[in-house]
Amino acid sequence: MLNPKNIHIADYHYDLPDERIAKFPLAERDASKLLVFRHGEVSEDVFTSLPKYLPQGALMVFNNTKVIQARLHFRKTPTDGMQGALIEVFCLEPAVPNDYQLNFSQKGSVQWYCLVGNLKKWKEGPLFREIEMPDGEKVTLACERKGLHGTSHIIEFTWDGNYTWAELLDAVGELPIPPYLNRATQESDKTTYQTVYSKIKGSVAAPTAGLHFTERVLQALDAAGIDREELTLHVGAGTFKPVKSEEIGDHDMHTEHIAVRRQTIEKLIAHGGEAIAVGTTSVRTLESLYYMGILAAQGEEDLHVPQWMPYETLNPQPSTLTSLRSLLSYMDKHHLDVLHSSTQIIIAPGYEYHIVKQMVTNFHQPQSTLLLLVSAFLKGDWRKVYDYALSHGFRFLSYGDSSLLIP
């Protein structure tokens, strides 16, 4: 078998015309087209028909993360009557406090790891912006660079008034829609770029496979006897990071933070360790749980899953149920109702899936790690799926159509 590190990303290219990228969502989320890949055969339907393709009694897992208004704009102090340079600060993940919920509830000061646009114009010192809050109060928000963390800047935000950081972001931030849409964020995106079940703030990109679901479809799933469960993976900007190396062994996967309730792991065990994943973020979380269970069984305290762990774990590997039970024992030992950890897992051809048996997902960019994940799931049949989608009018990427993949 080819070592996944030696995979050439050029082998995962396809031509995606710009007009096939959906710049805006459909008026009705669940009116999107649904490509169905079942055991090598491809057909199509409409998304509202999804429940009829799923086995009764199966467990479907959703990512309930909520996209934050992570993009902030500041202007440098004007000089000589000229308007000051526009500086963009893109919040990636919390630094101090490093817990998402704790950070969002802070008043007065927080630090985040950020990307900075037009950095060359921001030599030193703080930037300021006056904000009018929904209640009419005026607040002065300041941001200042405090150092580097890898390729990110550590930015300290300070403000006056009795407001939380979450309230500040909601008042002044801009929703960061994907760069490949090549358009400005619109007010409608605040609604359409969130899933109807989003709850936990922290993502800078939506788990887009979930954008097709409506209350109508969720109720139809319930009526069809499909068990539903939620977990949280906060999607980072790294999800858009292109693979620039010839071989994927030279590509550094981004780290993403997850939160999984004890109830979810118990339900996975009750379903024989098998699930239908909604979106690649749910896939990455579920498959990471298997390796977290291995780490827990080895007595590790830090359950972070490194990028290449799946390909370096010694055989024989434990069963899925054994691994999940090890995870429960770890949670018992540490008196945890919710497991908080992180993953850097890369799922590429050569990967053996442990938990995910079916997948709902959109159509991904050429030469992306998400396309590698799909290819691993379909055992190389990804071209059959994408050729069909391209030749049958499917819309691509975040606001595009959907697929149900059953290997």
mmCIF file of C-alpha atoms in Angstrom:
data_model
loop_
_atom_site.group_PDB
_atom_site.id
_atom_site.type_symbol
_atom_site.label_atom_id
_atom_site.label_comp_id
_atom_site.label_asym_id
_atom_site.label_seq_id
_atom_site.Cartn_x
_atom_site.Cartn_y
_atom_site.Cartn_z
ATOM 1 C CA MET A 1 0.000 0.000 0.000
ATOM 2 C CA LEU A 2 1.218 3.502 -0.845
ATOM 3 C CA ASN A 3 2.387 5.423 2.201
ATOM 4 C CA PRO A 4 -0.122 8.309 2.537
ATOM 5 C CA LYS A 5 2.800 10.708 3.004
ATOM 6 C CA ASN A 6 3.857 9.948 -0.576
ATOM 7 C CA ILE A 7 0.493 10.796 -2.123
ATOM 8 C CA HIS A 8 0.833 13.432 -4.847
ATOM 9 C CA ILE A 9 -1.815 16.104 -4.392
ATOM 10 C CA ALA A 10 -1.813 16.703 -8.181
ATOM 11 C CA ASP A 11 -3.592 13.322 -8.495
ATOM 12 C CA TYR A 12 -6.571 14.946 -6.746
ATOM 13 C CA HIS A 13 -7.136 17.729 -9.214
ATOM 14 C CA TYR A 14 -10.249 18.344 -11.274
ATOM 15 C CA ASP A 15 -11.348 21.357 -13.303
ATOM 16 C CA LEU A 16 -13.862 23.471 -11.370
ATOM 17 C CA PRO A 17 -15.226 26.321 -13.505
ATOM 18 C CA ASP A 18 -15.978 29.471 -11.516
ATOM 19 C CA GLU A 19 -19.621 29.408 -12.609
ATOM 20 C CA ARG A 20 -20.092 26.073 -10.804
ATOM 21 C CA ILE A 21 -19.183 27.614 -7.444
ATOM 22 C CA ALA A 22 -22.400 28.622 -5.662
ATOM 23 C CA LYS A 23 -21.909 32.257 -4.660
ATOM 24 C CA PHE A 24 -25.225 32.399 -2.769
ATOM 25 C CA PRO A 25 -27.432 29.761 -1.151
ATOM 26 C CA LEU A 26 -30.794 28.659 -2.501
ATOM 27 C CA ALA A 27 -33.878 30.433 -1.137
ATOM 28 C CA GLU A 28 -34.879 27.162 0.536
ATOM 29 C CA ARG A 29 -32.022 25.252 2.166
ATOM 30 C CA ASP A 30 -33.497 21.795 1.701
ATOM 31 C CA ALA A 31 -34.321 22.344 -1.991
ATOM 32 C CA SER A 32 -30.701 21.599 -2.865
ATOM 33 C CA LYS A 33 -29.835 18.630 -5.050
ATOM 34 C CA LEU A 34 -28.678 15.418 -3.375
ATOM 35 C CA LEU A 35 -26.194 13.134 -5.127
ATOM 36 C CA VAL A 36 -26.502 9.589 -3.797
ATOM 37 C CA PHE A 37 -23.488 7.270 -4.103
ATOM 38 C CA ARG A 38 -24.416 3.729 -3.017
ATOM 39 C CA HIS A 39 -22.017 0.820 -3.405
ATOM 40 C CA GLY A 40 -20.480 2.220 -6.570
ATOM 41 C CA GLU A 41 -23.712 3.477 -8.187
ATOM 42 C CA VAL A 42 -24.539 7.185 -8.571
ATOM 43 C CA SER A 43 -28.019 8.721 -8.699
ATOM 44 C CA GLU A 44 -29.615 12.027 -7.734
ATOM 45 C CA ASP A 45 -32.557 13.319 -5.754
ATOM 46 C CA VAL A 46 -33.535 16.371 -3.720
ATOM 47 C CA PHE A 47 -32.256 16.927 -0.168
ATOM 48 C CA THR A 48 -35.688 16.571 1.442
ATOM 49 C CA SER A 49 -35.565 12.907 0.343
ATOM 50 C CA LEU A 50 -32.475 12.193 2.486
ATOM 51 C CA PRO A 51 -34.286 10.217 5.243
ATOM 52 C CA LYS A 52 -35.498 7.522 2.828
ATOM 53 C CA TYR A 53 -31.896 6.520 2.033
ATOM 54 C CA LEU A 54 -30.857 6.000 5.657
ATOM 55 C CA PRO A 55 -31.165 2.743 7.607
ATOM 56 C CA GLN A 56 -33.835 2.867 10.317
ATOM 57 C CA GLY A 57 -32.362 3.019 13.798
ATOM 58 C CA ALA A 58 -29.040 4.457 12.593
ATOM 59 C CA LEU A 59 -27.251 7.213 14.504
ATOM 60 C CA MET A 60 -26.680 10.523 12.681
ATOM 61 C CA VAL A 61 -24.122 12.918 14.160
ATOM 62 C CA PHE A 62 -24.138 16.699 13.614
ATOM 63 C CA ASN A 63 -21.583 19.414 14.416
ATOM 64 C CA ASN A 64 -23.390 22.143 16.402
ATOM 65 C CA THR A 65 -20.620 24.751 16.240
ATOM 66 C CA LYS A 66 -21.643 28.344 15.512
ATOM 67 C CA VAL A 67 -19.693 30.708 13.263
ATOM 68 C CA ILE A 68 -18.476 33.852 15.021
ATOM 69 C CA GLN A 69 -18.152 37.297 13.446
ATOM 70 C CA ALA A 70 -14.406 36.859 13.475
ATOM 71 C CA ARG A 71 -13.300 39.555 11.002
ATOM 72 C CA LEU A 72 -12.601 42.992 12.546
ATOM 73 C CA HIS A 73 -11.571 46.175 10.759
ATOM 74 C CA PHE A 74 -9.587 49.052 12.253
ATOM 75 C CA ARG A 75 -8.187 52.221 10.722
ATOM 76 C CA LYS A 76 -4.845 53.694 11.644
ATOM 77 C CA THR A 77 -4.924 57.227 12.982
ATOM 78 C CA PRO A 78 -5.190 59.548 9.959
ATOM 79 C CA THR A 79 -2.217 61.789 9.200
ATOM 80 C CA ASP A 80 -1.928 64.970 7.142
ATOM 81 C CA GLY A 81 -5.644 64.917 6.434
ATOM 82 C CA MET A 82 -5.354 61.494 4.742
ATOM 83 C CA GLN A 83 -7.571 58.610 5.804
ATOM 84 C CA GLY A 84 -5.646 56.056 7.880
ATOM 85 C CA ALA A 85 -4.797 52.634 6.436
ATOM 86 C CA LEU A 86 -7.395 49.873 6.869
ATOM 87 C CA ILE A 87 -6.121 46.973 8.984
ATOM 88 C CA GLU A 88 -8.032 43.668 9.104
ATOM 89 C CA VAL A 89 -7.746 41.449 12.178
ATOM 90 C CA PHE A 90 -9.095 37.917 11.723
ATOM 91 C CA CYS A 91 -9.683 36.081 15.017
ATOM 92 C CA LEU A 92 -8.665 32.407 14.742
ATOM 93 C CA GLU A 93 -8.820 30.973 18.257
ATOM 94 C CA PRO A 94 -8.706 32.210 21.864
ATOM 95 C CA ALA A 95 -5.347 32.616 23.608
ATOM 96 C CA VAL A 96 -6.167 34.149 27.027
ATOM 97 C CA PRO A 97 -8.359 32.647 28.360
ATOM 98 C CA ASN A 98 -7.901 29.727 25.961
ATOM 99 C CA ASP A 99 -11.325 28.228 26.694
ATOM 100 C CA TYR A 100 -13.900 29.420 24.130
ATOM 101 C CA GLN A 101 -16.856 29.890 26.457
ATOM 102 C CA LEU A 102 -14.740 31.528 29.153
ATOM 103 C CA ASN A 103 -13.141 33.838 26.591
ATOM 104 C CA PHE A 104 -16.479 34.940 25.118
ATOM 105 C CA SER A 105 -17.799 35.776 28.610
ATOM 106 C CA GLN A 106 -14.824 38.030 29.517
ATOM 107 C CA LYS A 107 -15.288 41.752 30.104
ATOM 108 C CA GLY A 108 -12.603 44.359 29.483
ATOM 109 C CA SER A 109 -9.816 42.306 27.925
ATOM 110 C CA VAL A 110 -9.038 39.108 25.942
ATOM 111 C CA GLN A 111 -6.223 37.803 23.775
ATOM 112 C CA TRP A 112 -6.661 35.873 20.507
ATOM 113 C CA TYR A 113 -4.436 34.266 17.910
ATOM 114 C CA CYS A 114 -5.154 36.243 14.732
ATOM 115 C CA LEU A 115 -4.226 36.793 11.137
ATOM 116 C CA VAL A 116 -3.525 40.422 10.253
ATOM 117 C CA GLY A 117 -4.223 41.944 6.847
ATOM 118 C CA ASN A 118 -2.210 44.959 5.639
ATOM 119 C CA LEU A 119 0.318 44.284 8.410
ATOM 120 C CA LYS A 120 3.017 46.400 6.789
ATOM 121 C CA LYS A 121 0.916 49.494 7.517
ATOM 122 C CA TRP A 122 0.672 48.641 11.249
ATOM 123 C CA LYS A 123 4.134 49.389 12.559
ATOM 124 C CA GLU A 124 3.520 49.566 16.323
ATOM 125 C CA GLY A 125 1.143 50.706 19.043
ATOM 126 C CA PRO A 126 -2.563 50.035 19.484
ATOM 127 C CA LEU A 127 -5.405 50.602 17.024
ATOM 128 C CA PHE A 128 -8.746 52.010 18.179
ATOM 129 C CA ARG A 129 -12.315 51.811 17.015
ATOM 130 C CA GLU A 130 -15.439 53.393 18.469
ATOM 131 C CA ILE A 131 -18.489 51.119 18.480
ATOM 132 C CA GLU A 132 -22.131 51.932 19.011
ATOM 133 C CA MET A 133 -23.713 49.032 20.878
ATOM 134 C CA PRO A 134 -27.336 47.925 20.268
ATOM 135 C CA ASP A 135 -28.431 49.761 23.432
ATOM 136 C CA GLY A 136 -26.995 53.035 22.082
ATOM 137 C CA GLU A 137 -23.924 53.084 24.358
ATOM 138 C CA LYS A 138 -20.593 53.960 22.797
ATOM 139 C CA VAL A 139 -17.583 51.704 23.479
ATOM 140 C CA THR A 140 -13.946 52.176 22.507
ATOM 141 C CA LEU A 141 -12.291 48.940 21.380
ATOM 142 C CA ALA A 142 -8.491 48.800 21.204
ATOM 143 C CA CYS A 143 -6.277 46.070 19.757
ATOM 144 C CA GLU A 144 -2.525 45.678 20.194
ATOM 145 C CA ARG A 145 0.041 43.141 18.960
ATOM 146 C CA LYS A 146 1.669 41.151 21.747
ATOM 147 C CA GLY A 147 3.904 38.770 19.825
ATOM 148 C CA LEU A 148 3.853 35.825 17.447
ATOM 149 C CA HIS A 149 2.508 32.292 17.845
ATOM 150 C CA GLY A 150 3.664 30.292 14.822
ATOM 151 C CA THR A 151 2.266 32.140 11.819
ATOM 152 C CA SER A 152 -0.387 33.888 13.917
ATOM 153 C CA HIS A 153 -0.203 37.152 15.837
ATOM 154 C CA ILE A 154 -1.177 37.337 19.496
ATOM 155 C CA ILE A 155 -3.596 40.260 19.658
ATOM 156 C CA GLU A 156 -4.873 41.778 22.884
ATOM 157 C CA PHE A 157 -8.297 43.423 22.700
ATOM 158 C CA THR A 158 -9.345 45.845 25.440
ATOM 159 C CA TRP A 159 -12.562 47.829 25.806
ATOM 160 C CA ASP A 160 -14.541 49.915 28.258
ATOM 161 C CA GLY A 161 -18.124 49.413 29.391
ATOM 162 C CA ASN A 162 -19.886 46.448 30.939
ATOM 163 C CA TYR A 163 -19.990 44.237 27.842
ATOM 164 C CA THR A 164 -18.721 40.716 27.159
ATOM 165 C CA TRP A 165 -16.349 39.881 24.316
ATOM 166 C CA ALA A 166 -19.199 37.952 22.644
ATOM 167 C CA GLU A 167 -21.337 41.109 22.671
ATOM 168 C CA LEU A 168 -18.459 43.142 21.214
ATOM 169 C CA LEU A 169 -17.896 40.658 18.380
ATOM 170 C CA ASP A 170 -21.598 40.580 17.561
ATOM 171 C CA ALA A 171 -21.667 44.384 17.408
ATOM 172 C CA VAL A 172 -18.502 45.048 15.405
ATOM 173 C CA GLY A 173 -17.376 41.791 13.756
ATOM 174 C CA GLU A 174 -18.063 40.608 10.247
ATOM 175 C CA LEU A 175 -19.004 37.022 9.405
ATOM 176 C CA PRO A 176 -16.040 35.462 7.534
ATOM 177 C CA ILE A 177 -17.576 33.805 4.478
ATOM 178 C CA PRO A 178 -15.172 31.626 2.445
ATOM 179 C CA PRO A 179 -12.548 33.468 0.380
ATOM 180 C CA TYR A 180 -13.416 31.529 -2.788
ATOM 181 C CA LEU A 181 -16.854 33.200 -2.936
ATOM 182 C CA ASN A 182 -15.034 36.367 -4.026
ATOM 183 C CA ARG A 183 -17.665 38.702 -2.624
ATOM 184 C CA ALA A 184 -18.336 40.828 0.433
ATOM 185 C CA THR A 185 -20.294 39.440 3.367
ATOM 186 C CA GLN A 186 -23.970 40.370 3.203
ATOM 187 C CA GLU A 187 -26.453 40.742 6.024
ATOM 188 C CA SER A 188 -28.262 37.604 4.827
ATOM 189 C CA ASP A 189 -25.092 35.523 5.372
ATOM 190 C CA LYS A 190 -25.527 35.966 9.129
ATOM 191 C CA THR A 191 -28.466 33.583 8.825
ATOM 192 C CA THR A 192 -27.720 31.476 5.769
ATOM 193 C CA TYR A 193 -24.078 30.715 6.770
ATOM 194 C CA GLN A 194 -25.220 29.107 10.049
ATOM 195 C CA THR A 195 -26.838 25.702 10.456
ATOM 196 C CA VAL A 196 -30.333 25.762 11.951
ATOM 197 C CA TYR A 197 -28.976 23.745 14.902
ATOM 198 C CA SER A 198 -25.842 25.847 15.569
ATOM 199 C CA LYS A 199 -25.349 26.493 19.290
ATOM 200 C CA ILE A 200 -21.724 26.687 20.463
ATOM 201 C CA LYS A 201 -19.787 29.763 19.289
ATOM 202 C CA GLY A 202 -16.240 29.278 18.060
ATOM 203 C CA SER A 203 -15.931 28.531 14.325
ATOM 204 C CA VAL A 204 -14.541 30.855 11.686
ATOM 205 C CA ALA A 205 -16.108 28.725 8.931
ATOM 206 C CA ALA A 206 -19.423 26.888 8.827
ATOM 207 C CA PRO A 207 -19.736 23.083 8.821
ATOM 208 C CA THR A 208 -21.391 23.487 5.444
ATOM 209 C CA ALA A 209 -22.873 19.997 4.985
ATOM 210 C CA GLY A 210 -25.301 21.010 7.716
ATOM 211 C CA LEU A 211 -26.552 24.082 5.849
ATOM 212 C CA HIS A 212 -29.065 21.942 3.917
ATOM 213 C CA PHE A 213 -30.949 20.799 7.007
ATOM 214 C CA THR A 214 -34.232 22.446 7.986
ATOM 215 C CA GLU A 215 -36.645 21.750 10.828
ATOM 216 C CA ARG A 216 -38.733 19.923 8.238
ATOM 217 C CA VAL A 217 -35.875 17.541 7.371
ATOM 218 C CA LEU A 218 -34.898 17.054 11.022
ATOM 219 C CA GLN A 219 -38.486 16.106 11.875
ATOM 220 C CA ALA A 220 -38.553 13.719 8.910
ATOM 221 C CA LEU A 221 -35.377 12.058 10.234
ATOM 222 C CA ASP A 222 -37.064 11.602 13.618
ATOM 223 C CA ALA A 223 -40.173 10.165 11.957
ATOM 224 C CA ALA A 224 -37.963 7.745 9.996
ATOM 225 C CA GLY A 225 -36.469 6.408 13.230
ATOM 226 C CA ILE A 226 -33.039 8.014 12.815
ATOM 227 C CA ASP A 227 -31.312 8.725 16.131
ATOM 228 C CA ARG A 228 -29.661 12.171 16.270
ATOM 229 C CA GLU A 229 -26.685 13.314 18.319
ATOM 230 C CA GLU A 230 -24.514 16.464 18.345
ATOM 231 C CA LEU A 231 -20.860 17.185 19.005
ATOM 232 C CA THR A 232 -18.712 20.286 18.571
ATOM 233 C CA LEU A 233 -15.668 20.888 16.400
ATOM 234 C CA HIS A 234 -14.730 24.540 15.979
ATOM 235 C CA VAL A 235 -13.755 24.938 12.338
ATOM 236 C CA GLY A 236 -10.566 26.940 11.852
ATOM 237 C CA ALA A 237 -9.417 29.009 8.890
ATOM 238 C CA GLY A 238 -7.035 26.150 8.146
ATOM 239 C CA THR A 239 -9.938 24.291 6.546
ATOM 240 C CA PHE A 240 -9.327 26.544 3.500
ATOM 241 C CA LYS A 241 -5.550 26.049 3.609
ATOM 242 C CA PRO A 242 -4.465 24.674 0.233
ATOM 243 C CA VAL A 243 -2.009 21.792 -0.022
ATOM 244 C CA LYS A 244 0.999 23.551 -1.528
ATOM 245 C CA SER A 245 3.501 20.698 -1.224
ATOM 246 C CA GLU A 246 3.796 18.101 -4.008
ATOM 247 C CA GLU A 247 3.405 15.260 -1.512
ATOM 248 C CA ILE A 248 0.989 15.484 1.394
ATOM 249 C CA GLY A 249 3.708 14.320 3.804
ATOM 250 C CA ASP A 250 4.996 17.906 3.696
ATOM 251 C CA HIS A 251 1.599 19.457 4.476
ATOM 252 C CA ASP A 252 0.974 20.589 8.060
ATOM 253 C CA MET A 253 -2.617 20.012 9.098
ATOM 254 C CA HIS A 254 -4.251 22.661 11.258
ATOM 255 C CA THR A 255 -5.349 21.870 14.799
ATOM 256 C CA GLU A 256 -9.062 22.022 15.608
ATOM 257 C CA HIS A 257 -10.719 21.940 19.020
ATOM 258 C CA ILE A 258 -13.495 19.523 19.856
ATOM 259 C CA ALA A 259 -16.016 18.985 22.644
ATOM 260 C CA VAL A 260 -17.926 15.710 22.952
ATOM 261 C CA ARG A 261 -20.453 14.903 25.668
ATOM 262 C CA ARG A 262 -20.359 11.663 27.607
ATOM 263 C CA GLN A 263 -23.889 10.970 26.353
ATOM 264 C CA THR A 264 -22.638 11.057 22.749
ATOM 265 C CA ILE A 265 -19.950 8.437 23.399
ATOM 266 C CA GLU A 266 -22.462 6.251 25.247
ATOM 267 C CA LYS A 267 -24.850 6.546 22.318
ATOM 268 C CA LEU A 268 -22.087 5.612 19.865
ATOM 269 C CA ILE A 269 -21.417 2.496 21.924
ATOM 270 C CA ALA A 270 -25.144 1.675 21.976
ATOM 271 C CA HIS A 271 -25.100 1.869 18.163
ATOM 272 C CA GLY A 272 -22.201 -0.566 17.901
ATOM 273 C CA GLY A 273 -19.629 2.187 17.380
ATOM 274 C CA GLU A 274 -21.146 3.168 14.024
ATOM 275 C CA ALA A 275 -22.532 6.509 12.819
ATOM 276 C CA ILE A 276 -23.639 8.559 9.826
ATOM 277 C CA ALA A 277 -21.596 11.777 9.866
ATOM 278 C CA VAL A 278 -22.975 15.099 8.711
ATOM 279 C CA GLY A 279 -19.975 16.883 7.227
ATOM 280 C CA THR A 280 -16.230 16.389 7.212
ATOM 281 C CA THR A 281 -15.905 18.126 10.595
ATOM 282 C CA SER A 282 -18.130 15.487 12.199
ATOM 283 C CA VAL A 283 -16.073 12.840 10.357
ATOM 284 C CA ARG A 284 -12.812 14.226 11.736
ATOM 285 C CA THR A 285 -14.222 14.392 15.260
ATOM 286 C CA LEU A 286 -15.723 10.904 15.252
ATOM 287 C CA GLU A 287 -12.635 9.276 13.785
ATOM 288 C CA SER A 288 -10.424 11.190 16.231
ATOM 289 C CA LEU A 289 -12.426 9.720 19.129
ATOM 290 C CA TYR A 290 -11.159 6.268 18.154
ATOM 291 C CA TYR A 291 -7.529 7.409 18.462
ATOM 292 C CA MET A 292 -8.234 9.360 21.642
ATOM 293 C CA GLY A 293 -9.465 6.077 23.095
ATOM 294 C CA ILE A 294 -6.161 4.439 22.169
ATOM 295 C CA LEU A 295 -4.245 7.274 23.864
ATOM 296 C CA ALA A 296 -6.456 6.973 26.952
ATOM 297 C CA ALA A 297 -5.846 3.208 27.119
ATOM 298 C CA GLN A 298 -2.099 3.896 26.969
ATOM 299 C CA GLY A 299 -2.406 6.106 30.051
ATOM 300 C CA GLU A 300 -1.847 9.382 28.218
ATOM 301 C CA GLU A 301 -3.307 12.489 29.868
ATOM 302 C CA ASP A 302 -3.241 14.654 26.729
ATOM 303 C CA LEU A 303 -5.573 13.116 24.139
ATOM 304 C CA HIS A 304 -4.575 15.386 21.239
ATOM 305 C CA VAL A 305 -4.487 13.341 18.013
ATOM 306 C CA PRO A 306 -1.320 14.095 15.973
ATOM 307 C CA GLN A 307 -1.539 14.359 12.193
ATOM 308 C CA TRP A 308 -0.033 10.992 11.276
ATOM 309 C CA MET A 309 -1.090 8.887 14.283
ATOM 310 C CA PRO A 310 -3.587 6.745 12.305
ATOM 311 C CA TYR A 311 -0.811 5.513 10.018
ATOM 312 C CA GLU A 312 1.740 4.884 12.778
ATOM 313 C CA THR A 313 -0.408 3.046 15.370
ATOM 314 C CA LEU A 314 0.855 -0.487 15.959
ATOM 315 C CA ASN A 315 -1.235 -3.498 14.998
ATOM 316 C CA PRO A 316 -3.350 -5.132 16.162
ATOM 317 C CA GLN A 317 -5.526 -2.096 16.767
ATOM 318 C CA PRO A 318 -8.296 -2.310 19.368
ATOM 319 C CA SER A 319 -11.894 -2.633 18.240
ATOM 320 C CA THR A 320 -13.954 0.534 17.941
ATOM 321 C CA LEU A 321 -16.061 -0.382 20.983
ATOM 322 C CA THR A 322 -12.966 -1.149 23.076
ATOM 323 C CA SER A 323 -11.505 2.244 22.189
ATOM 324 C CA LEU A 324 -14.731 4.123 22.963
ATOM 325 C CA ARG A 325 -15.018 2.337 26.320
ATOM 326 C CA SER A 326 -11.434 3.391 27.127
ATOM 327 C CA LEU A 327 -12.537 6.951 26.458
ATOM 328 C CA LEU A 328 -15.432 6.589 28.907
ATOM 329 C CA SER A 329 -13.045 5.210 31.543
ATOM 330 C CA TYR A 330 -10.807 8.255 31.024
ATOM 331 C CA MET A 331 -13.806 10.545 31.527
ATOM 332 C CA ASP A 332 -14.788 8.633 34.674
ATOM 333 C CA LYS A 333 -11.266 8.983 36.048
ATOM 334 C CA HIS A 334 -11.263 12.741 35.425
ATOM 335 C CA HIS A 335 -14.932 13.286 36.384
ATOM 336 C CA LEU A 336 -15.765 14.714 32.951
ATOM 337 C CA ASP A 337 -19.240 15.175 31.491
ATOM 338 C CA VAL A 338 -17.734 16.749 28.368
ATOM 339 C CA LEU A 339 -14.455 15.727 26.752
ATOM 340 C CA HIS A 340 -12.467 18.742 25.520
ATOM 341 C CA SER A 341 -9.509 17.938 23.293
ATOM 342 C CA SER A 342 -8.019 18.705 19.886
ATOM 343 C CA THR A 343 -7.159 16.921 16.674
ATOM 344 C CA GLN A 344 -4.734 17.366 13.822
ATOM 345 C CA ILE A 345 -5.790 14.165 12.059
ATOM 346 C CA ILE A 346 -5.318 13.941 8.298
ATOM 347 C CA ILE A 347 -7.610 11.432 6.602
ATOM 348 C CA ALA A 348 -6.215 10.385 3.247
ATOM 349 C CA PRO A 349 -6.256 7.303 0.999
ATOM 350 C CA GLY A 350 -4.837 4.439 3.038
ATOM 351 C CA TYR A 351 -6.869 5.454 6.088
ATOM 352 C CA GLU A 352 -9.223 2.820 7.522
ATOM 353 C CA TYR A 353 -12.468 4.295 8.857
ATOM 354 C CA HIS A 354 -13.557 3.051 12.287
ATOM 355 C CA ILE A 355 -16.810 4.832 13.199
ATOM 356 C CA VAL A 356 -18.180 6.633 10.136
ATOM 357 C CA LYS A 357 -20.165 4.280 7.866
ATOM 358 C CA GLN A 358 -22.056 6.867 5.802
ATOM 359 C CA MET A 359 -21.377 10.541 5.147
ATOM 360 C CA VAL A 360 -23.357 13.617 4.115
ATOM 361 C CA THR A 361 -21.034 16.193 2.582
ATOM 362 C CA ASN A 362 -20.796 18.983 -0.016
ATOM 363 C CA PHE A 363 -18.468 19.067 -3.022
ATOM 364 C CA HIS A 364 -14.953 20.189 -2.111
ATOM 365 C CA GLN A 365 -12.142 22.142 -3.740
ATOM 366 C CA PRO A 366 -9.646 20.399 -6.004
ATOM 367 C CA GLN A 367 -6.390 19.339 -4.318
ATOM 368 C CA SER A 368 -7.807 19.869 -0.820
ATOM 369 C CA THR A 369 -7.451 17.739 2.305
ATOM 370 C CA LEU A 370 -11.256 17.431 2.315
ATOM 371 C CA LEU A 371 -11.150 15.779 -1.108
ATOM 372 C CA LEU A 372 -8.502 13.393 0.245
ATOM 373 C CA LEU A 373 -10.879 12.528 3.112
ATOM 374 C CA VAL A 374 -13.686 11.741 0.659
ATOM 375 C CA SER A 375 -11.363 9.688 -1.539
ATOM 376 C CA ALA A 376 -10.280 7.616 1.465
ATOM 377 C CA PHE A 377 -13.942 6.970 2.275
ATOM 378 C CA LEU A 378 -14.867 5.962 -1.289
ATOM 379 C CA LYS A 379 -11.742 3.840 -1.823
ATOM 380 C CA GLY A 380 -10.727 5.939 -4.831
ATOM 381 C CA ASP A 381 -14.190 6.324 -6.418
ATOM 382 C CA TRP A 382 -14.236 10.081 -5.865
ATOM 383 C CA ARG A 383 -13.832 10.837 -9.579
ATOM 384 C CA LYS A 384 -17.029 8.928 -10.387
ATOM 385 C CA VAL A 385 -18.894 11.143 -7.908
ATOM 386 C CA TYR A 386 -17.324 14.416 -9.053
ATOM 387 C CA ASP A 387 -17.615 13.633 -12.780
ATOM 388 C CA TYR A 388 -21.325 12.990 -12.263
ATOM 389 C CA ALA A 389 -21.787 16.178 -10.235
ATOM 390 C CA LEU A 390 -19.977 18.283 -12.847
ATOM 391 C CA SER A 391 -21.937 16.804 -15.751
ATOM 392 C CA HIS A 392 -25.346 16.994 -14.042
ATOM 393 C CA GLY A 393 -25.503 20.623 -12.951
ATOM 394 C CA PHE A 394 -24.587 20.285 -9.279
ATOM 395 C CA ARG A 395 -23.467 23.436 -7.434
ATOM 396 C CA PHE A 396 -20.105 23.265 -5.649
ATOM 397 C CA LEU A 397 -18.466 24.308 -2.349
ATOM 398 C CA SER A 398 -19.947 25.931 0.775
ATOM 399 C CA TYR A 399 -23.296 27.143 -0.589
ATOM 400 C CA GLY A 400 -23.515 24.327 -3.134
ATOM 401 C CA ASP A 401 -25.422 21.042 -3.296
ATOM 402 C CA SER A 402 -25.046 17.942 -1.155
ATOM 403 C CA SER A 403 -24.148 14.278 -1.415
ATOM 404 C CA LEU A 404 -24.835 11.123 0.577
ATOM 405 C CA LEU A 405 -21.900 8.710 0.359
ATOM 406 C CA ILE A 406 -22.432 5.026 1.146
ATOM 407 C CA PRO A 407 -19.318 2.981 0.220
#
